[in-house]
């Protein structure tokens, strides 16, 4: 199965779940109001249109994928390569941990921890230079954004 | 006239001028670093403009945009890696020139032609936008519906390599934009009791995720090992480090032609500077008496590519200001920046916020001049930034992404949304699905739904309203024609492929 077919099937599933399970959750209460008679179409029109267009395009993509497979012209690599996926998953995990830690530790404590973990994971050697960066960057961001232009920063329980 | 002079004085105020210079320097540096794009720079800057007055915020964003597109040429010429996709065609001759010891000549030619392209498209913007807006004022809901439908289709068709994948990204954007209150009855849709979703997904975390975080994840694939030495050897011959009269004589026609082409492409939604760059380069090669010189190190190739990509910068603002249609990613981001400043772009901007229009016009002119001055004065410094390791930059970018997403509504939910859309953007890019149509569809869905439902209310549910009004019908015909032409071209391209047995 080539990539176009897989993408087509994935989007077809998304469109089906959206149309059959998610769109029906929109309330129909609006039809009961007196001025509601004025509206010939309701809030479900565009969600259904988006699901229908996605389903149609997915089917076309599947058809084009099948045609490519018959002609054996697809040169696309698969989506998943473990060697490349590992650092991506680690990066997402570090970012997620950082976001979870922010409300607990606050910006000034969570940021150096996150940066230090990143630098450690990417194997950076010049330790003193990175130690300075890990401390300086959050302080510069704090000063420039919070102090100078009053941009709020996440505050933690420890702040 | 008085208003115009007031806004000119505002742009030229010392504080604003300093801000423009700093933004232009940051823009060139970010543009020059491969992996950091202009889109990312503008997306990260938008949240901070909430806390700034209107003029400085627009100056900051427009200076970043203009100079960032030029900055992409520096790494394209020196390390054969375009800092931004818009400079992809610049590598073809720029890097060859750099290897020949003519990096100085190539960089200066890129600067001059970028300046010309930027200025030319700004003047076209000034001449065309208000006329187009005056015409657009005649549009009712039916015309707006079909115009937005045309824009949505065109963006999907033209962005990326595959028409179907571009359109799929657009339909996903359409779907995601339906989360939140419905625009006519204010009924909650797909919020599942989450209060933070009442207004839908916040626009800024979405775009920061789609562009900055997804780029960070793409760079993470090779553990951010991307550092290259710049090819910046100085030649003993003085003329190798500067643009000579001979170079100008050789390139001026291509610079002017590319200026026109880039401006035309900029006006069309969904195409963008990367295509303009190749288009300008290709046309220069086709029109040249010596096409064999292209790809072997000719300044004409650099000039054509750079004039075309910078000519997009002013032109993309024409549909944005006049029709409220963002033509590419950066203008989609700017659309949100205008909203943050309380300005709704569209034909009425020329009546209600003429001051903002003047600020945009004059900022673009001054930003191009600043870019020229900075380029001439600090070129050797900009050359060095291409060598900064990505492993240092991206953790800092992540911190800025978090701060930017949090700043919009002061809540961590938006930061989570940013990470979620970052992962989605990464997955889409790995599947070779362009993310720009998703963002543009996400922005246009609100006005599109409103116009569609208003039209259907007026026509009591009849679709005839879209076919009986001449302008609406014209947009439907244009949409059908664009679909037909793109499908025919795609089928022909497939047929031209050799059949494997």
XYZ file of C-alpha atoms in Angstrom:
660
model
C 0.000 0.000 0.000
C 1.601 3.281 -1.045
C 1.610 6.518 0.945
C -1.192 8.201 -1.040
C -3.571 5.307 -0.272
C -2.647 5.349 3.421
C -3.180 9.124 3.650
C -6.490 8.762 1.811
C -7.724 6.054 4.191
C -6.618 8.041 7.264
C -8.430 11.193 6.116
C -11.506 9.185 5.108
C -11.654 7.778 8.648
C -11.292 11.286 10.124
C -14.112 12.570 7.888
C -16.359 9.618 8.823
C -15.766 9.946 12.580
C -16.350 13.701 12.340
C -19.548 13.396 10.299
C -21.141 10.458 12.127
C -20.002 10.936 15.728
C -18.850 14.502 16.313
C -21.157 16.725 14.218
C -24.342 15.152 15.689
C -23.235 16.401 19.150
C -24.164 19.965 18.112
C -27.361 20.966 19.858
C -30.586 21.268 17.846
C -32.093 23.640 20.440
C -31.677 26.601 18.081
C -34.594 25.412 15.960
C -36.998 26.054 18.847
C -36.479 29.850 19.129
C -38.967 32.091 17.301
C -36.325 34.042 15.381
C -34.559 30.777 14.532
C -37.081 30.198 11.736
C -35.276 33.005 9.984
C -32.224 30.761 9.574
C -32.675 28.208 6.836
C -29.353 26.562 7.611
C -27.906 25.859 11.021
C -24.525 25.408 12.677
C -24.088 21.899 11.251
C -23.926 23.016 7.605
C -20.242 23.899 7.432
C -19.010 20.964 9.556
C -20.907 18.600 7.228
C -19.538 20.420 4.181
C -15.969 20.121 5.509
C -16.438 16.400 6.231
C -17.964 15.813 2.784
C -15.134 17.658 1.007
C -12.543 15.744 3.031
C -14.207 12.409 2.240
C -14.418 13.210 -1.479
C -10.775 14.318 -1.634
C -9.681 11.233 0.325
C -11.459 8.963 -2.153
C -9.787 10.791 -5.044
C -6.405 10.400 -3.325
C -7.010 6.681 -2.797
C -7.965 6.356 -6.482
C -4.820 8.199 -7.559
C -2.756 5.993 -5.202
C -4.256 2.850 -6.751
C -3.507 4.200 -10.220
C 0.084 4.963 -9.203
C 0.467 1.466 -7.791
C -0.752 -0.036 -11.067
C 1.758 2.097 -12.970
C 4.430 1.396 -10.312
C 5.419 5.041 -10.409
C 5.365 5.878 -6.714
C 8.802 6.780 -5.396
C 7.649 8.025 -1.998
C 9.268 6.637 1.123
C 7.148 5.398 3.994
C 6.176 7.794 6.733
C 7.847 6.073 9.667
C 11.591 5.595 10.015
C 12.539 4.599 13.563
C 16.024 6.030 13.323
C 14.613 9.492 12.642
C 11.524 9.116 14.802
C 13.353 8.596 18.114
C 14.839 12.125 18.432
C 11.485 13.581 17.332
C 9.616 11.641 20.032
C 12.220 12.668 22.621
C 11.895 16.324 21.543
C 8.101 16.160 21.870
C 8.441 14.495 25.285
C 10.855 17.184 26.541
C 8.539 19.940 25.252
C 5.500 18.250 26.866
C 7.349 17.831 30.178
C 8.363 21.503 30.027
C 4.727 22.551 29.470
C 3.581 20.367 32.380
C 6.316 21.680 34.674
C 5.636 25.358 33.930
C 2.510 25.699 36.135
C 4.336 23.916 38.948
C 7.787 25.455 38.856
C 7.171 28.701 36.976
C 9.043 30.078 33.978
C 12.336 30.938 35.678
C 12.876 27.435 37.095
C 11.288 25.201 34.444
C 13.025 26.883 31.475
C 16.652 26.240 32.544
C 15.761 22.604 33.329
C 14.175 22.120 29.894
C 17.080 23.794 28.078
C 19.651 21.773 30.013
C 17.856 18.519 29.114
C 17.761 19.551 25.428
C 21.465 20.423 25.341
C 22.316 17.178 27.161
C 20.204 15.108 24.742
C 21.807 16.697 21.692
C 25.224 15.906 23.170
C 26.644 19.392 23.319
C 30.164 19.332 24.670
C 31.111 22.883 25.737
C 29.613 22.627 29.222
C 30.516 26.055 30.581
C 29.135 27.826 27.499
C 25.867 25.910 27.722
C 25.612 26.457 31.465
C 25.819 30.194 30.790
C 23.172 29.889 28.040
C 20.843 27.861 30.267
C 20.908 30.586 32.908
C 21.137 33.640 30.641
C 18.359 32.870 28.139
C 15.488 32.626 30.688
C 16.747 35.743 32.463
C 16.992 37.722 29.201
C 13.516 36.553 28.110
C 12.152 37.402 31.565
C 13.697 40.867 31.519
C 12.844 41.729 27.889
C 9.287 40.425 27.868
C 8.057 40.604 31.453
C 9.873 43.695 32.644
C 10.183 45.775 29.480
C 6.963 45.111 27.551
C 4.844 43.529 30.331
C 4.187 40.249 28.521
C 2.907 37.823 31.196
C 4.967 34.665 31.726
C 3.733 31.394 33.268
C 3.891 31.517 37.068
C 4.313 28.382 39.136
C 3.414 27.278 42.616
C 6.983 28.067 43.655
C 6.867 31.685 42.334
C -2.788 64.373 2.706
C -2.527 65.537 6.307
C -3.212 62.011 7.508
C -0.557 60.658 5.167
C 2.039 63.123 6.486
C 1.093 62.281 10.084
C 1.645 58.584 9.448
C 4.917 59.256 7.611
C 6.093 61.218 10.642
C 4.986 58.341 12.899
C 6.954 55.767 10.907
C 9.998 58.051 10.862
C 9.869 58.775 14.605
C 13.270 57.876 16.120
C 11.872 55.070 18.298
C 10.010 53.468 15.408
C 12.957 53.849 13.075
C 15.201 52.148 15.638
C 12.640 49.364 16.002
C 12.603 48.957 12.223
C 16.397 48.692 12.069
C 16.463 46.116 14.896
C 13.623 44.126 13.291
C 15.363 44.229 9.899
C 18.612 42.968 11.478
C 16.732 40.133 13.225
C 14.855 39.411 9.980
C 18.055 39.126 7.926
C 19.700 36.957 10.610
C 16.700 34.612 10.911
C 16.333 34.482 7.146
C 20.015 33.641 6.826
C 19.966 30.758 9.313
C 18.838 27.593 7.541
C 15.960 26.042 9.441
C 14.703 29.321 10.864
C 12.192 30.736 8.408
C 10.572 34.113 7.889
C 7.211 32.493 8.682
C 8.558 31.336 12.028
C 10.029 34.774 12.814
C 6.799 36.621 12.047
C 4.684 33.989 13.854
C 6.837 34.286 16.982
C 6.755 38.097 16.869
C 2.951 38.432 16.589
C 2.077 37.613 20.243
C 4.422 40.323 21.469
C 2.749 42.969 19.318
C -0.371 42.668 21.510
C 1.430 44.790 24.034
C 2.584 47.392 21.515
C 0.774 50.341 19.909
C -0.434 49.891 16.340
C 2.343 51.603 14.347
C 5.330 49.940 16.078
C 3.689 46.525 15.873
C 3.170 46.808 12.105
C 6.663 48.244 11.640
C 8.155 45.306 13.558
C 6.297 42.663 11.540
C 6.701 44.211 8.082
C 10.419 44.914 8.576
C 10.926 41.313 9.747
C 9.065 40.017 6.687
C 10.823 42.148 4.061
C 14.341 41.650 5.348
C 13.770 37.977 6.212
C 13.013 37.145 2.584
C 16.297 38.796 1.562
C 18.187 37.069 4.404
C 17.369 33.689 2.861
C 19.668 34.490 -0.053
C 22.753 34.729 2.208
C 22.820 31.062 3.187
C 21.601 30.085 -0.295
C 24.705 31.694 -1.759
C 27.213 30.775 0.957
C 26.287 27.260 2.057
C 24.045 26.072 -0.786
C 21.102 25.870 1.641
C 18.335 28.443 1.255
C 17.607 30.110 4.592
C 13.988 30.338 3.454
C 12.218 28.316 0.733
C 11.845 31.606 -1.159
C 15.581 31.593 -1.896
C 15.708 28.044 -3.267
C 16.446 29.115 -6.865
C 19.167 31.507 -5.660
C 21.351 28.516 -4.771
C 21.545 27.441 -8.434
C 23.944 30.209 -9.446
C 24.679 31.861 -6.102
C 26.586 28.936 -4.617
C 28.517 28.353 -7.846
C 29.578 32.004 -7.779
C 30.614 31.650 -4.113
C 32.782 28.625 -4.968
C 34.408 30.712 -7.689
C 35.363 33.282 -5.000
C 32.608 35.686 -6.112
C 30.423 35.457 -2.998
C 30.639 39.224 -2.467
C 29.367 39.905 -5.977
C 26.506 37.387 -5.641
C 25.463 38.697 -2.215
C 25.453 42.310 -3.405
C 23.536 41.466 -6.563
C 21.008 39.585 -4.404
C 20.707 42.669 -2.207
C 20.194 45.128 -5.078
C 17.693 42.946 -6.906
C 15.812 42.171 -3.667
C 15.615 45.916 -3.063
C 14.271 46.533 -6.562
C 11.727 43.687 -6.303
C 10.513 44.880 -2.894
C 10.169 48.513 -3.967
C 8.459 47.678 -7.255
C 5.828 45.512 -5.605
C 5.248 48.138 -2.904
C 4.453 50.720 -5.587
C 2.103 48.260 -7.303
C 0.460 47.688 -3.910
C -0.030 51.436 -3.477
C -1.501 51.803 -6.981
C -3.706 48.703 -7.095
C -4.950 47.895 -3.575
C -7.295 50.858 -3.110
C -8.801 50.408 -6.614
C -9.431 46.732 -5.958
C -10.946 47.551 -2.572
C -13.302 50.110 -4.170
C -14.487 47.365 -6.535
C -14.824 44.867 -3.662
C -17.161 47.243 -1.814
C -19.835 46.280 -4.338
C -19.743 42.688 -3.081
C -22.693 41.265 -1.165
C -22.697 37.963 0.790
C -23.085 35.874 -2.388
C -20.053 37.499 -4.031
C -18.046 37.184 -0.815
C -18.953 33.498 -0.539
C -17.834 32.677 -4.071
C -14.705 34.848 -3.798
C -13.674 33.076 -0.575
C -14.497 29.705 -2.122
C -12.279 30.633 -5.085
C -9.460 31.672 -2.721
C -9.799 28.476 -0.655
C -9.676 26.319 -3.772
C -6.754 28.205 -5.295
C -4.688 28.003 -2.108
C -5.270 24.255 -1.899
C -4.547 23.750 -5.591
C -1.337 25.690 -5.770
C 0.385 25.132 -2.422
C 2.667 22.107 -2.314
C 3.415 19.445 -4.890
C 0.099 17.611 -4.954
C -3.214 19.276 -5.688
C -5.201 16.679 -3.725
C -2.990 16.905 -0.648
C -3.188 20.722 -0.701
C -6.976 20.576 -0.879
C -7.078 17.946 1.885
C -5.040 20.258 4.117
C -7.551 23.007 3.314
C -10.492 20.780 4.258
C -8.770 19.928 7.547
C -8.365 23.664 8.226
C -12.062 24.123 7.455
C -12.944 21.359 9.919
C -10.713 22.675 12.725
C -12.119 26.183 12.320
C -15.639 24.954 13.074
C -14.633 24.294 16.703
C -16.003 27.025 18.972
C -19.081 29.229 18.846
C -21.016 29.247 15.600
C -20.775 32.758 14.042
C -24.526 33.309 13.452
C -26.260 31.843 16.516
C -23.322 31.743 18.957
C -24.081 28.081 19.707
C -21.115 26.086 20.991
C -19.789 23.481 18.543
C -17.423 20.644 19.482
C -16.279 22.317 22.711
C -17.168 19.254 24.850
C -17.589 21.446 27.891
C -14.068 22.901 27.684
C -14.416 26.626 28.364
C -11.125 27.452 26.644
C -12.598 26.152 23.390
C -15.640 28.469 23.452
C -13.860 30.859 21.071
C -12.344 28.018 19.071
C -8.645 27.220 18.767
C -6.574 30.331 19.362
C -5.052 31.482 16.158
C -1.544 32.357 17.417
C -0.769 29.028 19.212
C -2.067 27.253 16.114
C 0.268 29.045 13.744
C 3.256 28.915 16.112
C 2.707 25.169 16.424
C 2.193 24.575 12.715
C 5.269 26.507 11.652
C 7.801 26.881 14.480
C 7.318 23.656 16.467
C 6.889 21.478 13.387
C 10.110 22.950 11.944
C 11.871 22.188 15.233
C 10.709 18.563 15.010
C 11.844 18.296 11.386
C 15.284 19.547 12.453
C 15.269 17.076 15.371
C 15.190 14.170 12.912
C 18.921 14.404 12.271
C 19.564 15.415 15.901
C 20.093 19.027 14.742
C 23.479 18.279 13.298
C 23.053 20.837 10.549
C 26.025 23.155 10.653
C 27.972 23.994 7.521
C 30.949 26.175 6.784
C 30.193 29.245 4.747
C 31.867 29.510 1.336
C 33.085 33.081 1.765
C 36.549 33.226 0.300
C 37.708 36.624 -0.771
C 39.029 36.850 -4.295
C 42.148 38.835 -5.125
C 40.229 40.576 -7.920
C 38.274 43.571 -6.628
C 35.505 43.200 -9.209
C 34.680 39.734 -7.824
C 33.427 41.339 -4.621
C 31.218 44.006 -6.168
C 28.553 44.466 -8.787
C 30.065 46.012 -11.901
C 28.410 47.961 -14.720
C 28.852 44.892 -16.880
C 26.843 42.846 -14.346
C 24.063 45.435 -14.334
C 24.004 45.521 -18.157
C 23.765 41.745 -18.174
C 21.019 41.510 -15.541
C 18.754 44.573 -15.654
C 16.184 43.068 -18.007
C 15.880 39.961 -15.831
C 15.568 42.071 -12.677
C 12.701 44.077 -14.182
C 10.992 40.999 -15.663
C 11.256 39.122 -12.372
C 9.850 42.151 -10.540
C 6.719 41.928 -12.716
C 6.461 38.150 -12.417
C 6.987 38.138 -8.647
C 4.367 40.855 -8.196
C 1.848 38.962 -10.338
C 2.492 35.724 -8.434
C 2.238 37.578 -5.113
C -1.250 38.835 -5.989
C -2.468 35.280 -6.703
C -3.422 33.507 -3.448
C -1.515 30.402 -2.459
C 1.537 30.516 -4.697
C 4.138 32.421 -2.696
C 7.733 33.533 -2.965
C 9.300 30.077 -3.450
C 7.442 29.557 -6.728
C 8.088 33.167 -7.769
C 11.808 32.615 -7.258
C 11.887 29.620 -9.643
C 9.527 31.317 -12.074
C 11.732 34.417 -12.261
C 14.847 32.281 -12.656
C 13.248 30.071 -15.323
C 11.990 33.019 -17.350
C 15.392 34.740 -17.172
C 17.031 31.554 -18.477
C 14.438 31.149 -21.222
C 14.817 34.773 -22.375
C 18.619 34.812 -22.152
C 20.840 34.743 -25.231
C 23.192 32.497 -23.276
C 20.966 30.098 -21.316
C 23.873 27.671 -20.938
C 25.491 30.088 -18.442
C 22.654 29.507 -15.966
C 23.635 27.038 -13.270
C 27.334 27.630 -13.946
C 27.587 30.852 -11.972
C 25.938 33.887 -13.535
C 24.890 36.952 -11.560
C 21.843 37.212 -13.812
C 20.484 34.001 -12.265
C 20.889 35.380 -8.728
C 19.354 38.712 -9.762
C 16.318 37.111 -11.432
C 15.570 34.806 -8.499
C 15.980 37.471 -5.822
C 14.044 40.202 -7.622
C 11.141 37.767 -8.060
C 10.980 36.559 -4.456
C 11.136 40.012 -2.907
C 8.567 41.305 -5.414
C 6.101 38.993 -3.685
C 6.396 40.855 -0.350
C 4.334 43.929 -1.255
C 2.080 42.173 -3.737
C 0.770 39.569 -1.282
C -0.630 42.438 0.759
C -2.901 43.462 -2.153
C -5.478 40.657 -1.694
C -5.004 40.880 2.077
C -5.778 44.589 2.357
C -8.305 44.875 -0.458
C -10.199 41.576 -0.239
C -9.323 40.247 3.216
C -7.692 37.202 1.614
C -4.256 36.191 2.876
C -2.340 34.959 -0.143
C 0.437 33.109 1.664
C 1.581 32.038 5.107
C 3.114 35.334 6.178
C 0.061 37.342 5.142
C -2.115 34.792 6.958
C -0.060 35.538 10.070
C -0.300 39.295 9.417
C -4.096 38.928 9.114
C -4.130 37.859 12.760
C -1.736 40.647 13.721
C -4.117 43.236 12.217
C -7.015 41.694 14.160
C -5.016 41.884 17.380
C -4.605 45.606 16.722
C -8.370 45.964 16.272
C -8.177 46.324 12.496
C -10.192 44.050 10.210
C -8.533 43.876 6.822
C -10.759 44.096 3.759
C -12.185 46.782 1.503
C -13.469 48.855 4.421
C -9.944 49.341 5.759
C -9.490 52.078 3.146
C -12.393 53.998 4.712
C -12.157 53.126 8.392
C -8.412 52.704 8.951
C -6.672 54.685 6.241
C -3.961 55.523 8.794
C -3.059 51.823 9.010
C -2.911 51.560 5.210
C -0.510 54.508 5.061
C 1.631 52.984 7.818
C 1.837 49.727 5.812
C 2.767 51.530 2.572
C 5.391 53.761 4.085
C 6.845 51.060 6.339
C 7.404 48.810 3.322
C 9.235 51.593 1.480
C 11.441 52.484 4.462
C 11.982 48.795 5.372
C 13.350 48.137 1.895
C 15.699 51.113 2.222
C 16.805 49.937 5.672
C 17.389 46.433 4.300
C 19.590 47.896 1.542
C 21.593 49.984 4.016
C 22.040 47.148 6.496
C 22.984 44.719 3.753
C 25.743 46.995 2.510
C 27.028 47.859 5.982
C 26.884 44.528 7.814
C 27.166 41.822 5.180
C 30.253 40.134 6.731
C 28.455 39.926 10.097
C 25.365 38.351 8.536
C 27.618 35.829 6.801
C 28.775 34.473 10.177
C 25.269 33.729 11.491
C 24.834 30.952 8.938
C 27.273 28.947 11.077
C 25.327 29.026 14.381
C 24.446 25.406 15.321
C 20.737 24.564 15.267
C 21.086 22.620 18.514
C 21.627 25.967 20.261
C 18.883 27.797 18.400
C 15.967 25.413 18.732
C 15.767 25.135 22.533
C 15.658 28.966 22.539
C 12.966 28.882 19.824
C 10.913 26.489 22.000
C 11.102 28.899 24.930
C 9.917 31.765 22.685
C 7.096 29.585 21.302
C 5.854 28.875 24.831
C 6.079 32.529 25.874
C 4.305 33.646 22.672
C 1.464 31.143 22.994
C 0.967 31.872 26.686
C 0.948 35.643 26.147
C -2.275 35.633 24.087
C -4.733 34.697 26.842
C -2.440 33.957 29.783
C -3.382 30.305 29.923
C -1.520 27.038 29.632
C -4.271 25.492 27.505
C -3.058 27.541 24.536
C 0.491 26.299 25.133
C -0.796 22.722 24.951
C -2.708 23.600 21.762
C 0.555 24.931 20.311
C 2.356 21.642 21.003
C -0.587 19.649 19.613
C -0.591 21.636 16.383
C 3.200 21.368 16.248
C 2.922 17.573 16.212
C 0.085 17.767 13.651
C 2.180 20.102 11.457
C 5.142 17.734 11.679
C 3.032 14.691 10.730
C 1.522 16.586 7.784
C 4.944 17.688 6.559
C 6.265 14.137 6.790
C 3.288 13.063 4.686
C 4.152 15.839 2.210
C 0.904 17.636 2.909
C 1.429 21.420 2.828
C 0.424 23.225 6.030
C -0.140 26.689 4.501
C -3.592 25.752 3.034
C -4.618 24.486 6.488
C -3.763 27.818 8.109
C -5.342 29.927 5.345
C -8.518 27.791 5.334
C -8.628 28.078 9.133
C -8.572 31.882 8.817
C -11.034 32.134 5.941
C -13.598 29.684 7.353
C -15.216 32.224 9.727
C -15.917 34.861 7.037
C -16.796 32.113 4.530
C -19.387 30.499 6.814
C -20.884 33.846 7.687
C -21.155 34.908 4.029
C -22.512 31.500 2.956
C -25.210 31.422 5.602
C -26.172 35.066 5.041
C -26.553 34.335 1.312
C -28.707 31.289 1.990
C -30.865 33.180 4.485
C -31.477 35.926 1.913
C -32.234 33.444 -0.855
C -34.352 31.303 1.499
C -32.074 28.345 0.971
C -31.803 28.557 -2.823
C -28.342 28.009 -4.331
C -29.415 30.012 -7.398
C -28.146 33.146 -5.660
C -24.586 32.103 -6.535
C -25.357 31.666 -10.223
C -27.630 34.592 -10.983
C -25.403 37.423 -9.767
C -22.703 38.232 -12.367
C -19.703 38.728 -10.045
C -20.552 35.624 -7.992
C -20.934 33.626 -11.190
C -17.595 34.986 -12.454
C -15.847 33.655 -9.324
C -17.514 30.249 -9.749
C -16.340 30.127 -13.363
C -12.816 31.126 -12.238
C -12.845 28.357 -9.598
C -13.977 25.774 -12.159
C -11.351 26.999 -14.643
C -8.551 26.802 -12.031
C -9.612 23.261 -11.152
C -9.771 22.271 -14.812
C -6.361 23.770 -15.686
C -4.649 22.228 -12.625
C -6.162 18.790 -13.218
C -5.244 18.873 -16.924
C -1.661 19.912 -16.109
C -1.366 17.187 -13.483
C -2.730 14.513 -15.861
C -0.337 15.626 -18.616
C 2.610 15.554 -16.209
C 1.677 11.994 -15.176
C 1.304 10.895 -18.812
C 4.724 12.335 -19.585
C 6.303 9.990 -17.003
C 7.928 6.918 -18.567
C 5.902 3.737 -17.995
C 7.740 1.105 -15.992
C 7.334 -2.488 -17.018
